[in-house]
């Protein structure tokens, strides 16, 4: 049902251009208001801990989530982080772009960035291992897509990450979930539901 593939590294210039397209068009009134965000109960259930959601905050997180560095614009962005009592965490970042076309370009750049992440990470971490999965699209609003990335270095616990990227009109959202483990450990069906909920809550 799933396909595994490798992807070439995405050039930094392409990512910068995609972000610039979001920022250069005139600002709209909706950029001043936060989109709708996930609640803790919308995330895949943790077997031994509740989810603790942070506040919806303007701008990007202080530290870029794994695989998402350099692709998200600060302008028009909002984020919310989620934590548990153990090693599982999540973050949702949403961007109100200047137009539907700019949002579509940003969503495509995010998908390319995540698809190239495992290969990029391996080049930066010789001796490590990494893999990725394309878990397919979702029929919600203008569409969404789910990916998984696993990475590890010798003598360290592996990490597994899921990404849901979607768009409703001129608003783009990406949900990143992660914990220690491998791709087969990831709660993919539950996370696909999370991604659908995230896009439906955007209220562009």
Backbone as a chain_set.jsonl record, in Angstrom:
{"seq": "XXXXXXXXXXXXXXXXXXXXXXXXXXXXXXXXXXXXXXXXXXXXXXXXXXXXXXXXXXXXXXXXXXXXXXXXXXXXXXXXXXXXXXXXXXXXXXXXXXXXXXXXXXXXXXXXXXXXXXXXXXXXXXXXXXXXXXXXXXXXXXXXXXXXXXXXXXXXXXXXXXXXXXXXXXXXXXXXXXXXXXXXXXXXXXXXXXXXXXXXXXXX", "coords": {"N": [[0.84, -1.196, 0.0], [2.025, 1.221, 0.647], [4.609, 3.252, -0.774], [8.085, 3.337, -1.105], [10.632, 5.616, -1.655], [13.519, 7.333, -2.913], [14.787, 10.692, -2.933], [16.235, 13.392, -4.74], [18.351, 15.95, -3.345], [16.835, 18.991, -2.462], [17.345, 22.064, -3.934], [18.632, 24.856, -2.154], [18.093, 27.389, -3.129], [15.703, 27.087, -4.513], [13.885, 26.596, -2.479], [14.067, 29.006, -1.074], [13.067, 30.761, -2.965], [10.42, 29.878, -3.168], [9.445, 30.516, -0.63], [9.772, 33.283, -0.753], [7.874, 34.011, -2.623], [5.57, 33.844, -1.16], [5.869, 35.949, 0.567], [6.194, 38.338, -0.86], [3.916, 39.319, -2.103], [1.101, 41.585, -1.653], [0.013, 42.158, 1.708], [-2.796, 40.653, 3.368], [-5.966, 41.143, 5.046], [-6.625, 38.871, 6.466], [-4.199, 37.837, 7.237], [-3.59, 38.817, 9.687], [-4.98, 37.406, 11.535], [-5.159, 34.395, 13.41], [-5.139, 31.131, 11.983], [-7.42, 28.306, 12.394], [-6.474, 25.825, 14.801], [-5.16, 22.542, 15.655], [-6.355, 20.616, 18.469], [-5.164, 19.023, 21.493], [-6.474, 16.57, 21.694], [-6.877, 15.902, 19.067], [-4.611, 14.758, 18.053], [-2.651, 11.742, 17.36], [-3.459, 9.271, 19.745], [-1.539, 8.955, 22.72], [-0.072, 6.149, 24.314], [0.382, 6.271, 27.082], [0.2, 8.825, 28.128], [-1.342, 12.057, 28.352], [-1.823, 14.595, 25.803], [-0.241, 17.756, 25.863], [-1.084, 20.837, 24.971], [0.494, 23.775, 23.667], [0.254, 27.42, 23.544], [-1.402, 29.05, 20.816], [0.681, 30.733, 18.727], [2.016, 33.641, 17.24], [4.158, 33.677, 14.364], [7.145, 31.703, 13.628], [8.289, 28.589, 15.182], [10.899, 28.738, 17.704], [13.033, 27.013, 17.177], [13.596, 25.395, 14.156], [11.528, 22.735, 13.077], [12.556, 19.307, 12.604], [13.562, 18.526, 9.351], [12.243, 20.729, 8.26], [13.622, 23.106, 8.08], [14.395, 26.321, 6.829], [12.381, 26.592, 4.864], [9.861, 27.58, 5.528], [8.079, 30.65, 5.667], [8.415, 33.502, 7.846], [6.6, 35.61, 7.908], [3.111, 35.946, 8.165], [2.834, 33.571, 9.506], [1.889, 31.141, 11.994], [2.072, 29.177, 15.0], [1.804, 26.122, 16.955], [2.792, 24.195, 19.651], [3.025, 20.827, 20.927], [3.214, 18.57, 23.64], [4.155, 15.573, 25.465], [4.291, 13.475, 28.41], [6.416, 11.863, 27.987], [8.642, 10.917, 25.404], [7.418, 11.827, 23.107], [6.393, 14.259, 20.783], [4.905, 17.125, 19.11], [4.242, 19.534, 16.508], [2.397, 22.155, 15.032], [2.345, 24.19, 12.23], [1.106, 26.967, 10.597], [0.443, 28.915, 7.707], [-0.687, 31.94, 6.462], [-0.936, 32.746, 3.311], [-0.352, 35.112, 0.572], [-2.032, 34.643, -1.548], [-4.083, 32.161, -3.212], [-2.528, 30.891, -5.15], [0.094, 31.421, -4.281], [0.027, 30.028, -1.884], [-0.284, 27.409, -2.825], [2.194, 27.056, -4.076], [3.879, 27.18, -1.857], [3.011, 24.939, -0.355], [3.757, 22.899, -2.131], [6.543, 23.251, -2.088], [7.09, 22.566, 0.57], [6.388, 19.85, 0.54], [8.344, 18.857, -1.235], [10.629, 19.408, 0.236], [10.366, 17.748, 2.528], [10.303, 15.253, 1.272], [12.891, 15.118, 0.326], [14.347, 15.021, 2.616], [15.476, 12.763, 4.035], [17.609, 11.925, 2.357], [19.105, 14.312, 2.296], [19.764, 14.498, 5.005], [21.37, 12.258, 5.39], [23.627, 12.933, 3.874], [24.654, 14.95, 5.457], [25.235, 13.6, 7.752], [27.345, 11.405, 7.883], [27.617, 7.882, 8.131], [25.279, 7.548, 9.473], [21.841, 6.352, 9.361], [18.936, 6.529, 7.306], [15.538, 6.8, 6.208], [12.548, 7.053, 4.198], [8.976, 7.423, 3.81], [6.233, 7.617, 1.632], [3.08, 8.264, 2.419], [0.81, 8.859, 1.062], [-1.936, 10.774, -0.434], [-4.609, 12.938, 0.771], [-8.067, 13.496, 0.57], [-9.074, 16.342, 1.168], [-10.309, 19.569, 1.404], [-8.223, 21.662, -0.496], [-6.466, 19.621, -0.739], [-4.152, 17.29, 0.804], [-1.152, 15.756, 2.129], [0.703, 12.985, 3.377], [3.712, 12.084, 4.952], [6.535, 10.087, 6.046], [9.547, 10.069, 7.969], [12.477, 8.496, 8.965], [15.349, 8.406, 11.073], [18.701, 7.791, 12.223], [21.701, 7.613, 14.223], [24.813, 5.881, 14.86], [24.975, 4.207, 18.056], [22.898, 5.605, 19.24], [19.469, 6.413, 20.004], [16.971, 5.69, 17.556], [14.996, 7.986, 15.597], [11.644, 8.785, 14.697], [9.481, 10.391, 12.423], [6.5, 12.011, 11.459], [4.747, 13.725, 8.869], [2.24, 15.954, 7.996], [0.933, 17.693, 5.37], [-0.983, 20.287, 4.136], [-3.607, 22.206, 2.462], [-5.946, 24.87, 2.524], [-7.57, 26.912, 0.554], [-5.923, 29.963, 0.652], [-4.362, 29.31, 2.777], [-1.882, 27.41, 4.34], [-0.927, 24.442, 6.013], [1.283, 22.589, 8.137], [1.812, 19.663, 9.891], [3.848, 18.232, 12.254], [4.889, 15.284, 13.722], [6.657, 13.446, 16.208], [8.832, 10.92, 17.651], [10.959, 8.708, 19.625], [11.998, 5.837, 17.846], [11.124, 3.721, 15.034], [10.105, 3.796, 11.534], [8.086, 1.72, 11.141], [6.878, 1.839, 13.637], [5.286, 4.052, 13.715], [2.172, 5.819, 14.129], [0.42, 5.712, 11.653], [-2.289, 5.543, 10.414], [-3.858, 6.935, 12.357], [-2.558, 9.384, 12.317], [-3.059, 10.278, 9.746], [-5.763, 10.892, 10.01], [-5.477, 12.977, 11.831], [-4.177, 14.874, 10.206], [-6.157, 15.397, 8.28], [-8.091, 16.567, 9.97], [-6.64, 18.83, 10.786], [-6.457, 20.361, 8.425], [-9.175, 20.781, 7.879], [-9.787, 22.462, 9.991], [-8.658, 24.908, 9.443], [-9.969, 27.292, 8.507], [-9.738, 29.449, 6.459]], "CA": [[0.0, 0.0, 0.0], [2.919, 2.355, 0.701], [5.779, 3.122, -1.617], [9.283, 3.965, -0.601], [11.421, 6.171, -2.726], [14.52, 8.311, -2.527], [14.611, 11.919, -3.679], [17.433, 14.219, -4.737], [18.317, 17.098, -2.449], [16.186, 20.156, -3.038], [18.277, 23.192, -3.866], [18.238, 25.906, -1.218], [17.551, 28.52, -3.87], [14.31, 26.813, -4.853], [13.103, 26.8, -1.264], [14.032, 30.432, -0.776], [12.167, 31.392, -3.926], [9.034, 29.54, -2.815], [9.097, 31.319, 0.537], [9.693, 34.675, -1.154], [6.617, 34.226, -3.314], [4.536, 34.047, -0.151], [6.091, 37.179, 1.302], [6.304, 39.547, -1.655], [2.615, 39.84, -2.489], [0.54, 42.448, -0.621], [-0.583, 41.495, 2.867], [-4.247, 40.702, 3.423], [-6.486, 41.298, 6.403], [-6.649, 37.593, 7.162], [-2.872, 37.511, 7.753], [-3.497, 39.276, 11.069], [-5.73, 36.506, 12.401], [-4.631, 33.033, 13.421], [-6.028, 30.071, 11.489], [-7.789, 27.327, 13.403], [-5.412, 24.866, 15.096], [-5.479, 21.286, 16.324], [-6.334, 20.453, 19.92], [-4.421, 17.831, 21.876], [-7.271, 15.368, 21.429], [-6.863, 15.613, 17.639], [-3.382, 14.056, 17.715], [-2.712, 10.305, 17.65], [-3.396, 9.047, 21.193], [-0.326, 8.368, 23.301], [-0.546, 5.048, 25.155], [0.55, 6.448, 28.531], [0.266, 10.236, 28.502], [-2.157, 12.993, 27.575], [-1.114, 15.644, 25.072], [-0.279, 19.079, 26.48], [-0.91, 21.822, 23.9], [0.918, 25.132, 23.982], [-0.589, 28.481, 23.009], [-1.243, 29.436, 19.418], [1.63, 31.843, 18.801], [2.389, 34.216, 15.95], [5.529, 33.442, 13.928], [7.647, 30.335, 13.575], [8.933, 28.124, 16.415], [12.272, 29.212, 17.877], [13.883, 26.073, 16.457], [12.878, 24.778, 13.041], [11.339, 21.286, 13.218], [13.358, 18.426, 11.757], [13.199, 18.484, 7.934], [11.507, 21.909, 7.807], [14.432, 24.311, 8.174], [14.62, 27.132, 5.644], [11.328, 26.566, 3.837], [8.661, 28.277, 5.982], [8.26, 32.089, 5.881], [7.962, 34.007, 9.142], [5.424, 36.443, 7.695], [1.852, 35.23, 8.015], [2.92, 32.257, 10.143], [1.463, 30.886, 13.368], [2.429, 27.802, 15.358], [1.395, 25.575, 18.248], [3.547, 22.988, 19.99], [2.342, 19.839, 21.758], [4.142, 17.664, 24.29], [3.644, 14.521, 26.344], [5.153, 13.237, 29.561], [7.552, 11.041, 27.581], [9.493, 11.446, 24.337], [6.625, 12.135, 21.921], [6.015, 15.66, 20.655], [4.34, 17.525, 17.826], [4.087, 20.971, 16.271], [1.64, 22.546, 13.845], [2.681, 25.517, 11.722], [0.195, 27.361, 9.527], [0.839, 30.155, 7.036], [-1.662, 32.613, 5.614], [-0.209, 33.293, 2.17], [-0.983, 36.268, -0.055], [-3.01, 34.212, -2.547], [-4.177, 30.712, -3.366], [-1.394, 30.416, -5.942], [1.279, 31.442, -3.419], [-0.121, 28.927, -0.935], [-0.028, 26.161, -3.544], [3.64, 26.939, -4.264], [4.485, 26.877, -0.561], [2.7, 23.544, -0.022], [4.596, 22.051, -2.979], [7.919, 23.341, -1.59], [7.148, 21.781, 1.799], [6.399, 18.425, 0.188], [9.654, 18.511, -1.786], [11.613, 19.461, 1.32], [10.233, 16.546, 3.345], [10.673, 14.099, 0.452], [14.348, 15.105, 0.178], [14.969, 15.142, 3.935], [16.315, 11.615, 4.401], [18.842, 11.987, 1.572], [19.873, 15.458, 2.778], [20.279, 14.199, 6.348], [22.465, 11.303, 5.258], [24.817, 13.642, 3.413], [25.185, 15.733, 6.57], [25.531, 12.708, 8.874], [27.956, 10.155, 7.399], [27.548, 6.804, 9.107], [23.92, 7.388, 9.955], [20.883, 5.694, 8.474], [17.686, 7.28, 7.174], [14.605, 6.308, 5.204], [11.299, 7.821, 4.193], [7.799, 6.784, 3.218], [5.133, 8.444, 1.145], [1.852, 7.606, 2.871], [-0.292, 9.166, 0.175], [-2.709, 11.998, -0.337], [-5.884, 12.965, 1.477], [-9.067, 14.295, -0.137], [-9.627, 17.33, 2.086], [-10.154, 20.912, 0.854], [-7.386, 21.646, -1.698], [-5.6, 18.452, -0.715], [-3.126, 17.133, 1.833], [-0.276, 14.614, 1.882], [1.356, 12.505, 4.592], [5.018, 11.452, 4.755], [7.267, 9.674, 7.238], [11.004, 10.071, 7.865], [13.178, 7.894, 10.101], [16.791, 8.671, 11.024], [19.439, 7.409, 13.427], [23.158, 7.557, 14.157], [25.281, 4.791, 15.718], [24.982, 4.397, 19.512], [21.855, 6.549, 19.633], [18.116, 5.948, 19.709], [16.435, 6.204, 16.289], [13.852, 8.881, 15.679], [10.664, 8.655, 13.624], [8.745, 11.648, 12.274], [5.417, 12.046, 10.483], [4.448, 15.073, 8.387], [1.015, 16.152, 7.249], [1.003, 18.989, 4.696], [-2.243, 20.489, 3.439], [-3.961, 23.584, 2.113], [-7.336, 25.293, 2.343], [-7.491, 28.239, -0.028], [-4.617, 30.611, 0.737], [-3.724, 28.934, 4.039], [-1.142, 26.148, 4.31], [-0.537, 23.947, 7.33], [2.104, 21.385, 8.231], [1.828, 19.064, 11.221], [4.988, 17.328, 12.404], [4.812, 14.44, 14.924], [7.885, 12.676, 16.306], [9.202, 10.233, 18.88], [11.98, 7.697, 19.405], [11.451, 4.646, 17.218], [11.333, 3.515, 13.606], [8.905, 4.041, 10.739], [6.986, 0.796, 11.408], [6.241, 2.154, 14.917], [4.515, 5.294, 13.61], [0.712, 5.633, 14.062], [0.069, 6.36, 10.391], [-3.725, 5.779, 10.208], [-4.326, 7.993, 13.256], [-1.994, 10.663, 11.899], [-3.805, 10.716, 8.56], [-6.96, 11.556, 10.53], [-5.014, 14.241, 12.395], [-3.912, 15.796, 9.101], [-7.456, 15.813, 7.751], [-8.673, 17.492, 10.935], [-5.876, 20.077, 10.753], [-6.859, 21.144, 7.237], [-10.565, 21.198, 8.059], [-9.878, 23.499, 11.031], [-7.899, 26.11, 9.081], [-10.847, 28.461, 8.4], [-8.979, 30.517, 5.798]], "C": [[0.873, 1.244, 0.0], [4.034, 2.159, -0.31], [6.921, 3.867, -0.981], [10.081, 4.464, -1.778], [12.492, 7.033, -2.139], [14.316, 9.536, -3.379], [15.903, 12.697, -3.661], [17.262, 15.398, -3.807], [17.667, 18.266, -3.162], [17.086, 21.352, -2.873], [17.733, 24.265, -2.941], [17.593, 27.08, -1.939], [16.092, 28.313, -4.229], [13.414, 27.049, -3.654], [12.969, 28.274, -0.937], [13.072, 31.157, -1.705], [10.716, 31.12, -3.586], [8.571, 30.357, -1.63], [8.913, 32.774, 0.147], [8.381, 34.971, -1.855], [5.477, 34.463, -2.348], [4.633, 35.437, 0.443], [5.968, 38.433, 0.45], [4.96, 40.115, -2.069], [2.03, 40.673, -1.361], [-0.12, 41.652, 0.494], [-2.097, 41.621, 2.812], [-4.7, 40.807, 4.868], [-6.437, 39.996, 7.166], [-5.294, 37.218, 7.732], [-2.736, 37.892, 9.224], [-4.203, 38.339, 12.031], [-5.18, 35.095, 12.289], [-5.631, 32.07, 12.776], [-6.464, 29.183, 12.656], [-6.701, 26.278, 13.568], [-5.964, 23.597, 15.728], [-5.556, 21.467, 17.835], [-5.551, 19.184, 20.24], [-5.157, 16.544, 21.542], [-7.299, 14.991, 19.948], [-5.628, 14.833, 17.2], [-3.516, 12.561, 17.979], [-2.583, 10.05, 19.144], [-2.062, 8.451, 21.618], [-0.755, 7.297, 24.293], [-0.459, 5.316, 26.652], [0.594, 7.9, 28.968], [-0.761, 11.04, 27.726], [-1.25, 13.912, 26.759], [-1.299, 16.975, 25.793], [-0.037, 20.123, 25.404], [-0.39, 23.153, 24.435], [-0.062, 26.141, 23.405], [-0.37, 28.623, 21.507], [-0.467, 30.739, 19.398], [1.98, 32.333, 17.403], [3.856, 33.923, 15.637], [5.88, 31.967, 13.928], [8.189, 29.903, 14.922], [10.376, 28.615, 16.479], [13.265, 28.324, 17.134], [13.062, 25.398, 15.358], [12.707, 23.287, 13.283], [12.211, 20.516, 12.229], [12.745, 18.346, 10.362], [12.567, 19.775, 7.414], [12.323, 23.195, 7.855], [14.531, 25.006, 6.811], [13.515, 27.201, 4.627], [10.089, 27.361, 4.241], [8.939, 29.77, 6.188], [7.772, 32.503, 7.268], [6.694, 34.836, 8.993], [4.18, 35.617, 7.465], [1.798, 33.894, 8.714], [2.421, 32.274, 11.581], [1.871, 29.456, 13.707], [1.867, 27.433, 16.727], [2.177, 24.292, 18.484], [2.732, 22.117, 20.948], [3.397, 18.927, 22.376], [3.416, 16.603, 25.09], [4.605, 14.369, 27.514], [6.383, 12.404, 29.199], [8.262, 11.691, 26.394], [8.717, 11.877, 23.098], [6.218, 13.601, 21.919], [5.466, 15.949, 19.275], [4.331, 19.044, 17.73], [3.242, 21.145, 15.018], [2.029, 23.967, 13.486], [1.749, 25.813, 10.559], [0.599, 28.734, 9.0], [-0.323, 30.684, 6.217], [-0.884, 33.301, 4.492], [-1.0, 34.431, 1.526], [-2.057, 35.886, -1.06], [-3.067, 32.693, -2.555], [-2.965, 30.162, -4.114], [-0.116, 30.39, -5.105], [1.222, 30.308, -2.407], [0.166, 27.587, -1.595], [1.471, 25.967, -3.752], [4.337, 26.594, -2.951], [4.234, 25.422, -0.178], [3.565, 22.595, -0.847], [6.048, 22.074, -2.513], [8.092, 22.545, -0.297], [7.197, 20.289, 1.49], [7.755, 18.006, -0.371], [10.726, 18.485, -0.697], [11.568, 18.199, 2.163], [10.666, 15.307, 2.551], [12.186, 13.98, 0.29], [15.076, 14.987, 1.51], [15.905, 13.992, 4.265], [17.642, 11.65, 3.657], [19.719, 13.144, 2.032], [20.515, 15.159, 4.123], [21.456, 13.232, 6.272], [23.744, 11.977, 4.778], [25.466, 14.444, 4.542], [25.612, 14.87, 7.749], [26.101, 11.392, 8.362], [27.963, 9.092, 8.495], [26.176, 6.597, 9.694], [23.078, 6.588, 8.981], [19.6, 6.52, 8.439], [16.841, 6.663, 6.079], [13.357, 7.17, 5.238], [10.202, 7.024, 3.513], [6.836, 7.862, 2.76], [3.845, 7.707, 1.502], [0.613, 8.089, 2.125], [-1.041, 10.447, 0.491], [-4.013, 11.8, 0.414], [-6.829, 13.909, 0.747], [-9.748, 15.233, 0.859], [-9.3, 18.714, 1.545], [-9.312, 20.871, -0.427], [-6.371, 20.502, -1.71], [-4.59, 18.473, 0.407], [-2.33, 15.873, 1.521], [0.445, 14.272, 3.167], [2.647, 11.77, 4.225], [5.579, 11.006, 6.1], [8.756, 9.68, 6.972], [11.57, 9.445, 9.134], [14.67, 8.134, 9.954], [17.436, 8.235, 12.324], [20.933, 7.469, 13.149], [23.609, 6.429, 15.083], [25.284, 5.183, 17.197], [23.979, 5.441, 19.975], [20.497, 5.967, 19.283], [17.646, 6.495, 18.364], [15.246, 7.119, 16.549], [12.947, 8.697, 14.476], [9.793, 9.906, 13.619], [7.677, 11.482, 11.197], [5.107, 13.494, 10.138], [3.135, 15.052, 7.629], [1.017, 17.559, 6.685], [-0.274, 19.175, 3.908], [-2.56, 21.954, 3.249], [-5.47, 23.739, 2.03], [-7.291, 26.722, 1.83], [-6.074, 28.792, 0.04], [-3.885, 30.284, 2.035], [-3.132, 27.529, 3.934], [-0.851, 25.728, 5.741], [0.361, 22.726, 7.183], [2.096, 20.936, 9.688], [2.984, 18.081, 11.259], [4.872, 16.627, 13.746], [6.108, 13.648, 14.999], [8.073, 12.013, 17.65], [10.381, 9.302, 18.591], [11.324, 6.449, 18.817], [11.772, 4.609, 15.741], [10.024, 3.701, 12.85], [7.786, 3.028, 10.988], [6.252, 1.074, 12.726], [5.269, 3.326, 14.812], [3.017, 5.022, 13.473], [0.125, 6.282, 12.815], [-1.437, 6.558, 10.21], [-4.266, 6.9, 11.096], [-3.8, 9.348, 12.817], [-2.648, 11.163, 10.613], [-5.105, 11.415, 8.983], [-6.607, 12.909, 11.127], [-4.811, 15.276, 11.294], [-5.208, 16.293, 8.483], [-8.12, 16.826, 8.671], [-7.978, 18.842, 10.898], [-6.293, 20.956, 9.585], [-8.295, 21.634, 7.377], [-10.726, 22.323, 9.068], [-9.255, 24.828, 10.621], [-8.752, 27.38, 9.01], [-10.147, 29.62, 7.714], [-9.824, 31.775, 5.573]], "O": [[0.49, 2.247, -0.602], [4.366, 1.027, -0.662], [6.725, 4.923, -0.38], [10.183, 3.78, -2.796], [12.397, 7.434, -0.979], [13.726, 9.441, -4.455], [16.614, 12.671, -2.657], [16.136, 15.8, -3.514], [17.927, 18.5, -4.342], [17.548, 21.626, -1.765], [16.536, 24.552, -2.936], [16.658, 27.695, -1.426], [15.32, 29.272, -4.247], [12.331, 27.621, -3.774], [11.892, 28.742, -0.567], [12.351, 32.061, -1.283], [9.871, 32.008, -3.695], [7.44, 30.842, -1.61], [8.007, 33.439, 0.649], [7.828, 36.061, -1.703], [4.53, 35.187, -2.656], [3.619, 36.045, 0.787], [5.666, 39.501, 0.984], [4.875, 41.307, -2.364], [2.423, 40.492, -0.208], [-0.732, 40.611, 0.256], [-2.621, 42.592, 2.266], [-3.921, 40.587, 5.795], [-6.231, 39.996, 8.38], [-5.221, 36.369, 8.621], [-1.878, 37.362, 9.93], [-4.034, 38.471, 13.243], [-4.784, 34.653, 11.21], [-6.836, 32.184, 13.001], [-5.941, 29.297, 13.765], [-6.069, 25.881, 12.589], [-7.074, 23.575, 16.261], [-4.913, 22.347, 18.406], [-5.304, 18.365, 19.355], [-4.544, 15.549, 21.155], [-7.7, 13.879, 19.605], [-5.598, 14.302, 16.09], [-4.392, 12.145, 18.736], [-1.659, 10.577, 19.763], [-1.526, 7.558, 20.961], [-1.708, 7.507, 25.043], [-1.153, 4.66, 27.428], [0.998, 8.178, 30.097], [-1.028, 10.741, 26.562], [-0.047, 13.987, 27.008], [-2.389, 17.28, 26.276], [1.099, 20.289, 24.959], [-0.781, 23.599, 25.514], [-1.09, 25.764, 22.843], [0.717, 28.349, 20.998], [-0.899, 31.735, 19.978], [2.212, 31.534, 16.495], [4.698, 33.92, 16.535], [5.042, 31.103, 14.189], [8.523, 30.756, 15.744], [11.0, 28.875, 15.451], [14.221, 28.816, 16.534], [11.968, 24.893, 15.609], [13.673, 22.627, 13.666], [12.555, 21.018, 11.158], [11.543, 18.123, 10.218], [12.372, 19.898, 6.204], [11.763, 24.278, 7.685], [14.725, 24.36, 5.781], [13.701, 27.832, 3.587], [9.331, 27.781, 3.367], [9.935, 30.123, 6.819], [6.826, 31.921, 7.799], [5.809, 34.777, 9.847], [4.188, 34.688, 6.658], [0.834, 33.148, 8.548], [2.519, 33.281, 12.283], [2.003, 28.617, 12.816], [1.51, 28.29, 17.535], [2.22, 23.411, 17.625], [1.869, 22.606, 21.677], [4.363, 18.553, 21.712], [2.22, 16.715, 25.359], [5.618, 15.064, 27.587], [7.293, 12.255, 30.015], [8.461, 12.906, 26.391], [9.339, 12.265, 22.109], [5.754, 14.125, 22.932], [5.551, 15.113, 18.376], [4.403, 19.746, 18.739], [3.358, 20.376, 14.064], [2.041, 24.849, 14.345], [1.617, 25.004, 9.641], [1.041, 29.6, 9.756], [-0.88, 29.973, 5.381], [-0.246, 34.329, 4.716], [-2.152, 34.685, 1.877], [-2.907, 36.71, -1.396], [-2.209, 32.024, -1.979], [-2.436, 29.106, -3.766], [0.671, 29.448, -5.203], [2.244, 29.693, -2.101], [0.794, 26.72, -0.987], [1.975, 24.851, -3.624], [5.281, 25.804, -2.937], [5.152, 24.739, 0.277], [4.055, 21.594, -0.324], [6.72, 21.043, -2.535], [9.131, 21.917, -0.093], [7.962, 19.55, 2.109], [8.265, 16.937, -0.035], [11.62, 17.638, -0.714], [12.613, 17.633, 2.485], [11.32, 14.417, 3.095], [12.711, 12.877, 0.134], [16.3, 14.864, 1.532], [17.022, 14.224, 4.729], [18.693, 11.429, 4.259], [20.935, 12.993, 2.149], [21.668, 15.519, 4.361], [22.429, 13.377, 7.011], [24.834, 11.626, 5.231], [26.687, 14.598, 4.576], [26.284, 15.36, 8.657], [25.419, 10.368, 8.401], [28.28, 9.381, 9.649], [25.924, 5.584, 10.345], [23.544, 6.197, 7.911], [19.227, 7.137, 9.437], [17.365, 6.072, 5.135], [13.133, 7.922, 6.187], [10.457, 6.089, 2.754], [6.655, 8.883, 3.423], [3.558, 6.647, 0.946], [-0.51, 7.765, 2.512], [-0.823, 11.101, 1.511], [-4.461, 10.679, 0.658], [-6.429, 15.003, 0.348], [-10.85, 14.958, 1.333], [-8.139, 19.006, 1.256], [-9.643, 20.129, -1.351], [-5.518, 20.431, -2.595], [-4.214, 19.535, 0.903], [-2.772, 15.025, 0.746], [0.766, 15.157, 3.961], [2.67, 10.945, 3.311], [5.156, 11.482, 7.154], [9.192, 9.335, 5.873], [11.188, 9.818, 10.243], [15.205, 8.076, 8.846], [16.822, 8.294, 13.389], [21.373, 7.387, 12.002], [22.873, 6.053, 15.996], [25.557, 6.331, 17.547], [24.19, 6.094, 20.997], [20.378, 5.134, 18.384], [17.899, 7.66, 18.06], [14.585, 7.032, 17.584], [13.423, 8.479, 13.362], [9.416, 10.417, 14.674], [7.927, 10.883, 10.15], [5.188, 14.38, 10.988], [2.937, 14.234, 6.731], [1.096, 18.526, 7.443], [-0.627, 18.322, 3.093], [-1.887, 22.831, 3.79], [-6.177, 22.861, 1.535], [-7.005, 27.646, 2.592], [-5.134, 28.169, -0.453], [-2.884, 30.925, 2.355], [-3.797, 26.588, 3.498], [-0.558, 26.571, 6.589], [0.226, 21.94, 6.245], [2.341, 21.728, 10.598], [3.091, 17.201, 10.404], [4.768, 17.277, 14.786], [6.62, 13.216, 13.967], [7.548, 12.474, 18.664], [10.76, 9.127, 17.433], [10.236, 6.052, 19.234], [12.599, 5.38, 15.256], [8.955, 3.757, 13.458], [6.623, 3.43, 11.043], [5.131, 0.602, 12.918], [4.499, 3.564, 15.743], [2.628, 4.088, 12.771], [-0.585, 7.283, 12.907], [-1.845, 7.67, 9.873], [-5.05, 7.728, 10.633], [-4.503, 10.353, 12.926], [-2.772, 12.373, 10.423], [-5.499, 12.413, 8.38], [-7.345, 13.879, 10.955], [-5.226, 16.426, 11.437], [-5.343, 17.482, 8.194], [-8.654, 17.833, 8.205], [-8.632, 19.882, 10.968], [-6.463, 22.165, 9.744], [-8.599, 22.776, 7.032], [-11.705, 23.067, 9.008], [-9.317, 25.789, 11.387], [-8.291, 28.445, 9.419], [-9.976, 30.677, 8.321], [-9.329, 32.761, 5.028]]}, "num_chains": 1, "name": "protein.A"}
